[in-house]
């Protein structure tokens, strides 16, 4: 499956607390088998699963079992530790297309109890001729019921051809992820900044709106948040404050202690890779 990872980037580790963005597909499940991700752990972050087409079955060590479909949110708060698996289902054949995001938890929340939430009824709001589905946070007066631990925005916006002015918080930085066609961010009267299909444009705080232009109807994922000023380490599926936090989590996973629990189903778990021989250094959002 083709995966485009736009965060973390060499020069930019996070937009708000959004610290990982993988866009995958569209991928014909009948030809490829689709998604097969055996049980693996997470710490210190939330996973945000979002589909444009297809379906995926989530199972976790809290005994959650949840099918996710386009327009729905699976929000898993790893906190101190959780394990989950994600798989394509036999009942669906067609294109699988979606995005996996991670959100960094602030240090004071990194060891909170794990949680899983499914949101099937997210608010939609018109912005001119565009329609936004609010995944996290608030946009144009619509509030997502999903819980985050730092001020965040996530929305899928169906853009019409032409320009759309999206109202945003000037204290947020933003990211524009073009999903199925190029877009551009207008700035004054110039041609603006092009965002190629599959690319992520980072926009600094200080704007009260983002004027986005599309030549044809297309989808945009808009992420944003207060600049996340904490340092953290991200390694494999773990986020922690420092090297020792990562090493401790890795050891607990390798020893299959009760920190992560068991994903029902009795499948073999994903082994953790070896730690690097040097200590992992905590870093901030910019390199
Ligand atoms: Mn995962």
XYZ file of N, CA and C and ligand atoms in Angstrom:
862
model
N 0.857 -1.189 0.000
C 0.000 0.000 0.000
C 0.894 1.240 0.000
N 0.583 2.156 -0.897
C 1.353 3.401 -0.950
C 0.970 4.284 0.235
N 1.977 4.682 1.016
C 1.748 5.547 2.175
C 2.585 6.813 2.012
N 1.931 7.953 2.182
C 2.657 9.224 2.146
C 2.730 9.782 3.559
N 3.923 9.852 4.118
C 4.103 10.383 5.471
C 4.587 11.829 5.364
N 3.715 12.757 5.780
C 4.082 14.177 5.689
C 4.502 14.751 7.043
N 4.158 14.094 8.128
C 4.669 14.440 9.464
C 5.046 13.132 10.158
N 6.116 13.093 10.978
C 7.074 14.173 11.150
C 7.932 14.389 9.898
N 8.395 15.612 9.732
C 9.236 16.005 8.610
C 10.587 16.456 9.193
N 11.606 16.351 8.384
C 12.951 16.751 8.801
C 12.949 18.124 9.478
N 12.177 19.068 8.930
C 12.205 20.437 9.451
C 11.029 20.768 10.354
N 10.107 19.840 10.475
C 8.900 20.169 11.212
C 8.348 18.900 11.844
N 8.287 18.861 13.179
C 7.854 17.627 13.839
C 6.377 17.623 14.162
N 5.765 18.801 14.280
C 4.354 18.829 14.681
C 3.693 20.096 14.175
N 2.369 20.017 14.000
C 1.511 21.186 13.734
C 0.463 21.155 14.833
N 0.465 22.166 15.726
C -0.236 21.975 16.983
C 0.360 20.731 17.615
N -0.485 19.888 18.202
C 0.008 18.623 18.762
C -0.069 17.480 17.749
N -0.486 17.769 16.506
C -0.504 16.730 15.459
C 0.945 16.381 15.136
N 1.349 15.143 15.383
C 2.773 14.804 15.261
C 3.047 13.694 14.253
N 2.007 13.201 13.592
C 2.195 12.096 12.640
C 1.031 12.131 11.669
N 1.345 12.119 10.363
C 0.303 12.109 9.329
C 0.724 11.115 8.244
N 0.000 10.019 8.136
C 0.202 9.032 7.070
C -1.077 8.959 6.235
N -0.983 9.327 4.965
C -2.122 9.157 4.054
C -1.855 7.910 3.217
N -2.850 7.025 3.099
C -2.662 5.770 2.364
C -3.780 5.564 1.345
N -3.421 4.865 0.275
C -4.377 4.554 -0.781
C -4.632 5.764 -1.671
N -5.681 5.697 -2.551
C -6.635 4.595 -2.680
C -5.985 3.316 -3.219
N -6.420 2.199 -2.632
C -5.772 0.926 -2.808
C -6.866 -0.129 -2.938
N -6.856 -0.892 -4.032
C -7.920 -1.888 -4.229
C -7.711 -3.066 -3.287
N -8.584 -3.218 -2.327
C -8.449 -4.252 -1.304
C -8.440 -5.647 -1.922
N -9.254 -5.847 -2.993
C -9.329 -7.167 -3.615
C -7.976 -7.565 -4.203
N -7.191 -6.593 -4.641
C -5.901 -6.888 -5.259
C -4.777 -6.994 -4.227
N -4.851 -6.231 -3.166
C -3.710 -6.121 -2.250
C -3.940 -6.794 -0.904
N -5.191 -7.112 -0.580
C -5.484 -7.610 0.774
C -5.761 -6.487 1.752
N -5.467 -5.262 1.335
C -5.795 -4.110 2.169
C -4.925 -4.014 3.406
N -5.525 -3.573 4.504
C -4.778 -3.301 5.721
C -4.717 -4.544 6.599
N -3.518 -4.910 7.013
C -3.324 -6.005 7.969
C -2.273 -5.540 8.967
N -2.712 -5.075 10.117
C -1.782 -4.565 11.130
C -2.017 -5.350 12.423
N -1.123 -6.311 12.726
C -1.281 -7.132 13.936
C -1.153 -6.289 15.206
N -1.496 -6.880 16.367
C -1.448 -6.127 17.620
C -0.090 -5.458 17.858
N -0.161 -4.168 18.178
C 1.040 -3.380 18.464
C 0.668 -2.332 19.508
N 1.639 -1.810 20.225
C 1.361 -0.919 21.349
C 1.455 0.555 20.966
N 0.899 1.409 21.798
C 1.137 2.857 21.733
C 1.234 3.397 23.153
N 1.958 4.500 23.296
C 1.985 5.269 24.553
C 2.028 6.756 24.221
N 1.500 7.571 25.133
C 1.764 9.014 25.120
C 1.094 9.811 24.015
N 0.175 9.173 23.254
C -0.423 9.870 22.107
C -1.864 9.426 21.932
N -2.581 10.153 21.055
C -3.885 9.713 20.572
C -3.732 9.325 19.109
N -4.386 8.228 18.699
C -4.461 7.918 17.273
C -5.826 8.364 16.759
N -5.789 8.999 15.587
C -6.988 9.523 14.936
C -7.095 8.814 13.590
N -8.089 7.937 13.454
C -8.247 7.163 12.219
C -9.399 7.749 11.412
N -9.125 7.996 10.114
C -10.090 8.683 9.253
C -10.068 8.053 7.874
N -11.240 7.701 7.359
C -11.332 7.044 6.051
C -12.074 7.919 5.045
N -11.633 7.847 3.792
C -12.378 8.438 2.666
C -13.189 7.369 1.956
N -12.644 6.147 1.918
C -13.423 5.017 1.396
C -12.898 3.741 2.025
N -13.749 2.720 2.068
C -13.375 1.433 2.641
C -13.890 1.276 4.047
N -13.426 0.212 4.702
C -13.738 0.021 6.113
C -12.603 -0.733 6.780
N -12.423 -0.478 8.065
C -11.329 -1.066 8.845
C -11.905 -1.482 10.191
N -11.472 -2.675 10.642
C -11.901 -3.163 11.954
C -10.800 -2.903 12.976
N -11.159 -2.154 14.016
C -10.255 -1.857 15.127
C -10.576 -2.790 16.288
N -9.522 -3.399 16.874
C -9.675 -4.175 18.123
C -8.579 -3.708 19.069
N -8.900 -3.590 20.347
C -7.853 -3.165 21.283
C -7.910 -3.920 22.591
N -6.907 -3.646 23.433
C -6.737 -4.372 24.696
C -7.712 -3.900 25.772
N -8.554 -2.915 25.482
C -9.683 -2.589 26.358
C -10.916 -3.402 25.956
N -10.718 -4.287 24.991
C -11.775 -5.135 24.425
C -12.758 -4.344 23.567
N -12.342 -3.185 23.059
C -13.132 -2.479 22.053
C -13.035 -3.258 20.750
N -14.134 -3.324 20.022
C -14.141 -3.904 18.673
C -15.051 -3.006 17.855
N -14.464 -2.280 16.897
C -15.223 -1.229 16.231
C -14.874 -1.156 14.756
N -15.895 -1.293 13.931
C -15.743 -1.065 12.498
C -15.797 0.440 12.257
N -14.898 0.935 11.428
C -14.931 2.355 11.072
C -15.202 2.494 9.590
N -16.046 3.482 9.258
C -16.422 3.756 7.870
C -16.147 5.231 7.570
N -16.176 5.610 6.305
C -15.893 7.012 5.938
C -16.803 7.983 6.685
N -16.207 9.081 7.128
C -16.961 10.112 7.845
C -17.068 9.860 9.336
N -16.526 8.727 9.794
C -16.543 8.407 11.223
C -15.136 8.541 11.781
N -15.074 8.757 13.091
C -13.780 8.924 13.765
C -13.568 7.792 14.751
N -12.410 7.138 14.659
C -11.919 6.299 15.751
C -10.817 7.078 16.445
N -11.007 7.356 17.736
C -10.057 8.148 18.515
C -9.598 7.291 19.685
N -8.343 6.882 19.630
C -7.787 6.039 20.684
C -6.763 6.839 21.476
N -6.987 6.939 22.775
C -6.043 7.635 23.652
C -5.161 6.581 24.306
N -3.900 6.546 23.904
C -3.003 5.494 24.405
C -2.648 5.745 25.867
N -2.367 7.003 26.214
C -1.956 7.310 27.578
C -0.807 6.406 27.996
N -0.919 5.772 29.181
C 0.160 4.937 29.725
C 0.425 3.710 28.851
N -0.610 3.240 28.150
C -0.353 2.109 27.259
C -1.613 1.400 26.821
N -1.639 1.049 25.539
C -2.740 0.276 24.962
C -2.146 -0.507 23.800
N -2.806 -1.585 23.404
C -2.417 -2.314 22.199
C -3.653 -2.429 21.317
N -3.425 -2.379 19.993
C -4.559 -2.540 19.080
C -4.132 -3.183 17.777
N -5.136 -3.678 17.043
C -4.910 -4.187 15.693
C -5.890 -3.483 14.767
N -5.517 -3.376 13.497
C -6.377 -2.734 12.487
C -6.300 -3.546 11.204
N -7.491 -3.932 10.711
C -7.517 -4.830 9.567
C -8.652 -4.498 8.616
N -8.379 -4.711 7.332
C -9.470 -4.701 6.354
C -10.404 -5.860 6.672
N -11.665 -5.727 6.253
C -12.664 -6.752 6.531
C -12.916 -7.552 5.262
N -13.414 -8.776 5.433
C -13.714 -9.598 4.262
C -14.981 -9.104 3.568
N -15.801 -8.334 4.284
C -17.072 -7.878 3.722
C -16.956 -6.714 2.769
N -15.764 -6.173 2.606
C -15.624 -4.995 1.757
C -14.600 -5.255 0.668
N -14.976 -4.986 -0.580
C -13.961 -4.969 -1.634
C -14.164 -3.677 -2.407
N -13.101 -2.998 -2.650
C -13.160 -1.682 -3.276
C -11.942 -0.926 -2.809
N -11.887 0.361 -3.065
C -10.698 1.100 -2.678
C -10.679 1.424 -1.173
N -9.511 1.229 -0.576
C -9.272 1.657 0.800
C -8.429 2.930 0.727
N -8.928 3.983 1.371
C -8.283 5.294 1.250
C -8.518 6.027 2.558
N -7.442 6.448 3.211
C -7.635 7.116 4.496
C -6.365 7.747 5.019
N -6.462 8.229 6.235
C -5.329 8.897 6.880
C -5.237 8.418 8.333
N -4.025 8.123 8.744
C -3.761 7.837 10.151
C -2.978 9.012 10.727
N -3.563 9.624 11.745
C -2.883 10.722 12.443
C -2.523 10.269 13.860
N -1.484 10.883 14.408
C -1.219 10.806 15.842
C -1.195 12.230 16.389
N -1.678 12.348 17.622
C -1.645 13.612 18.351
C -0.823 13.400 19.620
N 0.168 14.243 19.851
C 0.997 14.129 21.062
C 0.182 14.545 22.287
N 0.263 13.755 23.346
C -0.340 14.174 24.615
C 0.658 15.052 25.355
N 0.154 16.099 26.041
C 1.055 16.869 26.902
C 1.660 15.951 27.961
N 2.849 16.298 28.452
C 3.566 15.428 29.389
C 2.697 15.036 30.582
N 1.879 15.960 31.085
C 1.067 15.647 32.269
C -0.033 14.635 31.963
N -0.316 14.393 30.685
C -1.368 13.433 30.307
C -0.805 12.144 29.710
N 0.513 12.060 29.575
C 1.097 10.928 28.833
C 0.910 9.582 29.520
N 0.632 9.614 30.820
C 0.456 8.337 31.539
C -0.977 8.161 32.036
N -1.902 8.905 31.439
C -3.311 8.752 31.844
C -3.817 7.364 31.408
N -4.936 6.903 32.005
C -5.480 5.599 31.591
C -5.878 5.627 30.113
N -5.706 4.509 29.413
C -6.072 4.471 27.991
C -7.588 4.543 27.794
N -7.972 4.937 26.578
C -9.396 5.089 26.272
C -9.587 4.906 24.768
N -10.782 4.439 24.396
C -11.132 4.360 22.975
C -12.515 4.953 22.778
N -12.675 5.792 21.760
C -13.983 6.390 21.463
C -14.232 6.322 19.959
N -15.478 6.020 19.609
C -15.911 6.008 18.211
C -16.974 7.089 18.057
N -16.809 7.950 17.073
C -17.772 9.023 16.830
C -18.337 8.862 15.418
N -19.607 8.443 15.358
C -20.242 8.184 14.064
C -21.023 9.399 13.565
N -21.284 10.357 14.452
C -22.108 11.517 14.081
C -21.357 12.814 14.331
N -20.443 13.119 13.446
C -19.677 14.357 13.597
C -20.438 15.496 12.937
N -20.317 16.709 13.487
C -21.061 17.830 12.906
C -20.510 18.237 11.542
N -21.440 18.633 10.668
C -21.057 19.198 9.372
C -21.515 20.641 9.322
N -20.731 21.468 8.664
C -21.059 22.890 8.595
C -20.699 23.412 7.205
N -21.560 24.282 6.682
C -21.292 24.907 5.385
C -20.355 26.097 5.579
N -19.358 26.184 4.710
C -18.484 27.356 4.655
C -18.549 27.831 3.208
N -19.371 28.844 2.932
C -19.661 29.188 1.540
C -20.277 27.976 0.863
N -19.713 27.581 -0.286
C -20.220 26.409 -0.995
C -19.487 25.136 -0.581
N -18.571 25.239 0.372
C -17.857 24.066 0.877
C -18.622 23.461 2.048
N -18.343 22.168 2.314
C -18.923 21.497 3.474
C -17.793 20.911 4.300
N -17.771 21.287 5.585
C -16.734 20.786 6.478
C -17.334 19.785 7.452
N -16.619 18.679 7.682
C -16.930 17.744 8.754
C -15.887 17.973 9.836
N -16.353 18.315 11.043
C -15.418 18.682 12.115
C -15.051 17.424 12.894
N -13.784 17.029 12.787
C -13.288 15.793 13.397
C -12.886 16.052 14.845
N -12.136 17.112 15.065
C -11.677 17.504 16.407
C -11.724 19.018 16.500
N -12.118 19.528 17.668
C -12.127 20.971 17.876
C -13.356 21.625 17.264
N -13.227 22.889 16.884
C -14.353 23.694 16.403
C -13.979 24.392 15.111
N -14.962 24.498 14.209
C -14.760 25.214 12.955
C -16.087 25.831 12.539
N -16.058 27.112 12.223
C -17.244 27.830 11.709
C -18.480 27.598 12.580
N -18.268 27.553 13.894
C -19.384 27.435 14.823
C -19.827 26.011 15.121
N -19.197 25.019 14.503
C -19.552 23.617 14.768
C -18.467 22.982 15.641
N -18.906 22.231 16.659
C -17.983 21.645 17.635
C -17.994 20.121 17.540
N -16.823 19.516 17.418
C -16.735 18.051 17.482
C -16.937 17.592 18.916
N -17.621 16.457 19.108
C -17.748 15.903 20.464
C -16.489 15.166 20.927
N -15.505 14.976 20.041
C -14.322 14.186 20.400
C -13.411 14.986 21.334
N -12.732 14.265 22.230
C -11.928 14.942 23.245
C -10.441 14.946 22.892
N -9.843 16.137 22.980
C -8.389 16.240 22.847
C -7.843 16.897 24.109
N -6.528 16.798 24.304
C -5.900 17.269 25.542
C -5.069 18.532 25.337
N -5.154 19.106 24.142
C -4.586 20.434 23.882
C -5.489 21.062 22.822
N -5.497 22.408 22.705
C -6.398 23.045 21.720
C -6.015 22.641 20.295
N -6.965 21.988 19.610
C -6.696 21.369 18.310
C -7.856 21.591 17.356
N -7.565 21.494 16.074
C -8.591 21.454 15.032
C -8.258 20.341 14.046
N -9.268 19.586 13.677
C -9.150 18.654 12.561
C -10.455 18.673 11.789
N -10.406 18.818 10.463
C -11.637 18.844 9.674
C -11.360 18.322 8.270
N -12.362 17.611 7.724
C -12.349 17.293 6.294
C -13.247 18.305 5.608
N -12.740 18.934 4.558
C -13.514 19.964 3.873
C -13.667 19.585 2.407
N -14.925 19.437 1.980
C -15.224 19.195 0.559
C -15.278 20.564 -0.111
N -14.256 20.851 -0.925
C -14.145 22.163 -1.562
C -14.817 22.153 -2.927
N -15.551 23.203 -3.268
C -16.037 23.347 -4.640
C -14.913 23.931 -5.505
N -15.121 23.940 -6.816
C -14.192 24.679 -7.677
C -14.311 26.160 -7.330
N -13.164 26.839 -7.311
C -13.184 28.261 -6.959
C -12.512 28.476 -5.613
N -12.787 29.601 -4.973
C -12.112 29.913 -3.714
C -13.084 29.799 -2.547
N -12.533 29.369 -1.422
C -13.291 29.228 -0.183
C -12.496 29.900 0.925
N -13.160 30.772 1.685
C -12.476 31.438 2.799
C -12.868 30.729 4.094
N -11.905 30.080 4.703
C -12.152 29.262 5.897
C -11.756 30.073 7.131
N -12.704 30.336 8.047
C -12.352 31.097 9.241
C -11.546 30.226 10.208
N -10.435 30.764 10.717
C -9.597 29.989 11.648
C -9.150 30.865 12.804
N -8.654 30.220 13.851
C -8.145 30.931 15.022
C -6.744 31.460 14.740
N -6.532 32.766 14.948
C -5.206 33.326 14.647
C -4.101 32.824 15.579
N -4.480 32.246 16.739
C -3.441 31.721 17.635
C -3.054 30.285 17.272
N -3.711 29.702 16.269
C -3.374 28.341 15.829
C -2.406 28.392 14.650
N -1.513 27.405 14.578
C -0.835 27.110 13.324
C -1.655 26.031 12.632
N -1.509 25.919 11.314
C -2.369 25.014 10.543
C -1.573 24.188 9.545
N -2.173 23.120 9.137
C -1.635 22.310 8.048
C -2.744 22.008 7.062
N -2.456 22.165 5.776
C -3.420 21.869 4.706
C -2.921 20.648 3.962
N -3.685 19.558 4.025
C -3.317 18.326 3.338
C -4.263 18.134 2.158
N -3.707 18.227 0.945
C -4.521 18.056 -0.261
C -4.710 16.563 -0.504
N -5.955 16.131 -0.652
C -6.234 14.692 -0.696
C -6.379 14.150 -2.106
N -7.252 14.721 -2.908
C -7.431 14.111 -4.228
C -7.367 15.125 -5.364
N -6.563 16.131 -5.175
C -6.308 17.096 -6.230
C -5.507 18.242 -5.650
N -4.823 18.998 -6.490
C -4.033 20.116 -5.978
C -4.935 21.264 -5.538
N -4.464 22.024 -4.576
C -5.146 23.241 -4.148
C -4.092 24.343 -4.021
N -4.534 25.563 -3.742
C -3.558 26.596 -3.416
C -4.098 27.457 -2.287
N -3.180 27.980 -1.491
C -3.523 28.898 -0.412
C -3.252 30.307 -0.913
N -4.302 31.119 -1.025
C -4.173 32.483 -1.519
C -3.579 33.378 -0.444
N -2.806 34.339 -0.902
C -2.176 35.292 -0.004
C -2.195 36.638 -0.728
N -3.138 37.524 -0.361
C -3.284 38.771 -1.097
C -3.793 38.474 -2.501
N -3.298 39.208 -3.489
C -3.831 39.067 -4.849
C -2.990 38.138 -5.715
N -1.905 37.599 -5.157
C -1.006 36.764 -5.962
C -1.601 35.396 -6.244
N -0.863 34.547 -6.944
C -1.348 33.208 -7.281
C -1.420 32.291 -6.066
N -0.728 32.654 -4.996
C -0.784 31.847 -3.790
C 0.257 30.745 -3.781
N 0.154 29.899 -2.768
C 1.101 28.810 -2.581
C 0.424 27.511 -2.983
N 1.024 26.823 -3.956
C 0.424 25.570 -4.430
C 0.656 24.458 -3.419
N -0.370 23.628 -3.240
C -0.254 22.427 -2.408
C -0.576 21.251 -3.317
N 0.473 20.498 -3.697
C 0.264 19.372 -4.609
C -0.545 18.284 -3.912
N -1.251 17.511 -4.724
C -2.009 16.364 -4.232
C -1.088 15.491 -3.362
N -1.509 15.217 -2.133
C -0.705 14.389 -1.230
C 0.281 15.163 -0.386
N 0.394 16.462 -0.613
C 1.343 17.274 0.147
C 0.658 17.979 1.306
N 1.482 18.377 2.283
C 1.008 19.083 3.473
C 1.694 20.450 3.516
N 0.908 21.503 3.572
C 1.448 22.859 3.697
C 1.271 23.323 5.137
N 2.379 23.728 5.781
C 2.319 24.259 7.145
C 2.160 25.770 7.085
N 1.215 26.293 7.860
C 0.905 27.724 7.859
C 1.088 28.252 9.280
N 1.899 29.292 9.429
C 2.170 29.862 10.753
C 0.934 30.544 11.333
N 0.902 30.727 12.664
C -0.205 31.462 13.287
C -0.259 32.897 12.768
N -1.372 33.582 13.059
C -1.489 34.987 12.716
C -2.527 35.287 11.658
N -3.224 34.288 11.163
C -4.274 34.516 10.162
C -5.632 34.236 10.795
N -6.621 35.034 10.428
C -7.983 34.768 10.907
C -8.808 34.013 9.866
N -8.250 33.862 8.675
C -8.894 32.997 7.683
C -7.842 32.441 6.730
N -8.206 31.329 6.106
C -7.373 30.712 5.076
C -8.212 30.686 3.802
N -7.735 31.364 2.755
C -8.464 31.369 1.487
C -7.834 30.331 0.572
N -8.626 29.306 0.275
C -8.125 28.143 -0.448
C -8.796 28.084 -1.811
N -8.000 27.840 -2.843
C -8.541 27.766 -4.203
C -8.347 26.364 -4.758
N -9.366 25.881 -5.465
C -9.290 24.579 -6.137
C -9.821 24.746 -7.553
N -9.181 24.080 -8.535
C -9.633 24.173 -9.925
C -10.852 23.290 -10.156
N -10.922 22.189 -9.433
C -12.053 21.258 -9.534
C -12.457 20.898 -8.110
N -13.673 20.374 -7.905
C -14.064 19.974 -6.553
C -13.065 18.968 -5.985
N -12.633 19.180 -4.761
C -11.620 18.310 -4.173
C -11.768 18.318 -2.658
N -11.044 17.389 -2.032
C -11.102 17.304 -0.576
C -9.814 17.810 0.044
N -9.987 18.466 1.183
C -8.874 19.026 1.936
C -9.000 18.535 3.365
N -7.894 18.115 3.958
C -7.878 17.900 5.400
C -7.170 19.084 6.019
N -7.846 19.722 6.955
C -7.292 20.887 7.649
C -6.994 20.464 9.075
N -5.721 20.589 9.475
C -5.363 20.344 10.871
C -4.797 21.628 11.447
N -4.871 21.780 12.765
C -4.328 22.976 13.390
C -4.288 22.816 14.889
N -3.677 23.786 15.530
C -3.616 23.768 16.978
C -2.708 24.852 17.491
N -2.770 25.063 18.808
C -1.805 25.966 19.435
C -0.431 25.347 19.261
N 0.562 26.157 18.890
C 1.912 25.583 18.766
C 2.266 24.793 20.025
N 2.708 23.549 19.822
C 2.950 22.612 20.926
C 4.406 22.781 21.331
N 4.624 23.404 22.485
C 5.979 23.831 22.823
C 6.758 22.840 23.673
N 6.152 21.668 23.946
C 6.886 20.692 24.746
C 7.846 19.895 23.875
N 8.913 19.431 24.501
C 9.802 18.505 23.811
C 9.348 17.080 24.095
N 9.551 16.205 23.124
C 9.172 14.806 23.325
C 10.013 13.931 22.412
N 9.937 12.628 22.676
C 10.601 11.638 21.831
C 9.522 10.767 21.205
N 9.618 10.554 19.891
C 8.736 9.618 19.215
C 9.629 8.552 18.602
N 9.356 7.299 18.947
C 10.142 6.187 18.408
C 9.235 4.984 18.243
N 9.251 4.383 17.055
C 8.331 3.288 16.710
C 6.913 3.748 17.021
N 6.166 3.048 17.861
C 4.777 3.440 18.127
C 4.622 4.169 19.458
N 5.744 4.582 20.025
C 5.723 5.195 21.348
C 6.022 6.683 21.274
N 5.358 7.432 22.155
C 5.730 8.822 22.409
C 5.965 8.923 23.906
N 7.068 9.575 24.292
C 7.416 9.724 25.706
C 8.192 11.013 25.880
N 8.398 11.394 27.141
C 9.108 12.642 27.425
C 10.595 12.515 27.110
N 11.130 11.300 27.258
C 12.580 11.149 27.084
C 12.931 9.701 26.693
N 14.217 9.478 26.499
C 14.716 8.159 26.087
C 14.279 7.060 27.049
N 14.389 7.337 28.346
C 14.074 6.292 29.323
C 12.596 5.907 29.260
N 11.732 6.900 28.975
C 10.307 6.595 28.830
C 10.056 5.644 27.665
N 10.778 5.830 26.584
C 10.668 4.943 25.423
C 11.216 3.554 25.751
N 12.406 3.525 26.378
C 13.057 2.238 26.669
C 12.199 1.413 27.624
N 11.568 2.072 28.597
C 10.711 1.373 29.558
C 9.484 0.793 28.864
N 8.888 1.570 27.967
C 7.710 1.094 27.229
C 8.096 -0.086 26.334
N 9.242 0.015 25.672
C 9.684 -1.061 24.781
C 9.893 -2.358 25.555
N 10.528 -2.245 26.716
C 10.793 -3.427 27.537
C 9.464 -4.074 27.967
N 8.510 -3.239 28.375
C 7.207 -3.772 28.824
C 6.509 -4.499 27.678
N 6.630 -3.974 26.454
C 6.014 -4.629 25.301
C 6.721 -5.954 24.989
N 8.050 -5.932 24.994
C 8.792 -7.148 24.670
C 8.533 -8.236 25.703
N 8.332 -7.828 26.954
C 8.076 -8.817 28.019
C 6.585 -9.112 28.155
N 5.749 -8.405 27.353
C 4.291 -8.586 27.403
C 3.782 -8.527 28.847
N 4.215 -7.485 29.566
C 3.666 -7.230 30.893
C 2.237 -6.723 30.728
N 1.544 -6.523 31.839
C 0.147 -6.089 31.734
C 0.009 -4.584 31.454
N 1.114 -3.889 31.195
C 1.023 -2.457 30.876
C 0.147 -2.217 29.653
N 0.248 -3.093 28.651
C -0.469 -2.874 27.389
C -1.717 -3.733 27.246
N -1.799 -4.804 28.032
C -2.949 -5.691 27.920
C -2.881 -6.525 26.657
N -3.924 -7.297 26.428
C -3.970 -8.283 25.346
C -5.086 -7.897 24.370
N -4.781 -7.869 23.082
C -5.826 -7.683 22.072
C -6.501 -9.038 21.874
N -7.832 -9.145 22.103
C -8.492 -10.446 21.948
C -8.284 -10.990 20.529
N -8.191 -12.296 20.421
C -8.047 -12.919 19.105
C -6.846 -13.839 19.006
N -5.907 -13.711 19.947
C -4.800 -14.649 20.006
C -3.797 -14.562 18.874
N -3.725 -13.392 18.195
C -2.744 -13.263 17.109
C -1.356 -12.959 17.657
N -0.358 -13.309 16.863
C 1.013 -12.937 17.206
C 1.136 -11.413 17.168
N 1.851 -10.850 18.131
C 2.004 -9.398 18.202
C 3.215 -8.957 17.381
N 3.236 -7.667 17.016
C 4.381 -7.102 16.302
C 5.527 -6.911 17.294
N 6.697 -7.466 17.018
C 7.828 -7.220 17.913
C 8.364 -5.800 17.717
N 8.873 -5.214 18.779
C 9.494 -3.888 18.663
C 10.856 -4.026 18.006
N 11.249 -3.043 17.191
C 12.623 -3.063 16.661
C 13.628 -2.791 17.786
N 14.909 -3.024 17.489
C 15.955 -2.734 18.480
C 16.063 -1.231 18.671
N 16.320 -0.819 19.895
C 16.578 0.606 20.141
C 17.889 1.003 19.477
N 18.015 2.271 19.065
C 19.317 2.715 18.542
C 20.379 2.650 19.646
N 21.623 2.608 19.250
C 22.703 2.472 20.241
C 22.986 3.796 20.941
N 22.526 4.912 20.360
C 22.665 6.206 21.039
C 21.345 6.557 21.719
N 21.407 7.465 22.685
C 20.186 7.864 23.389
C 19.321 8.735 22.482
N 18.008 8.512 22.532
C 17.058 9.324 21.764
C 16.930 10.685 22.454
N 17.017 11.733 21.666
C 16.990 13.088 22.236
C 15.598 13.697 22.118
N 15.057 14.221 23.212
C 13.786 14.963 23.092
C 13.977 16.171 22.183
N 12.958 16.445 21.356
C 13.028 17.575 20.428
C 11.721 18.334 20.458
N 11.791 19.597 20.074
C 10.616 20.432 19.944
C 10.007 20.325 18.563
N 9.029 21.184 18.278
C 8.259 21.014 17.050
C 9.021 21.412 15.800
N 10.009 22.282 15.967
C 10.863 22.617 14.824
C 12.261 22.112 15.095
N 12.948 21.697 14.040
C 14.326 21.249 14.214
C 15.242 22.450 14.321
Mn -1.471 1.849 15.742
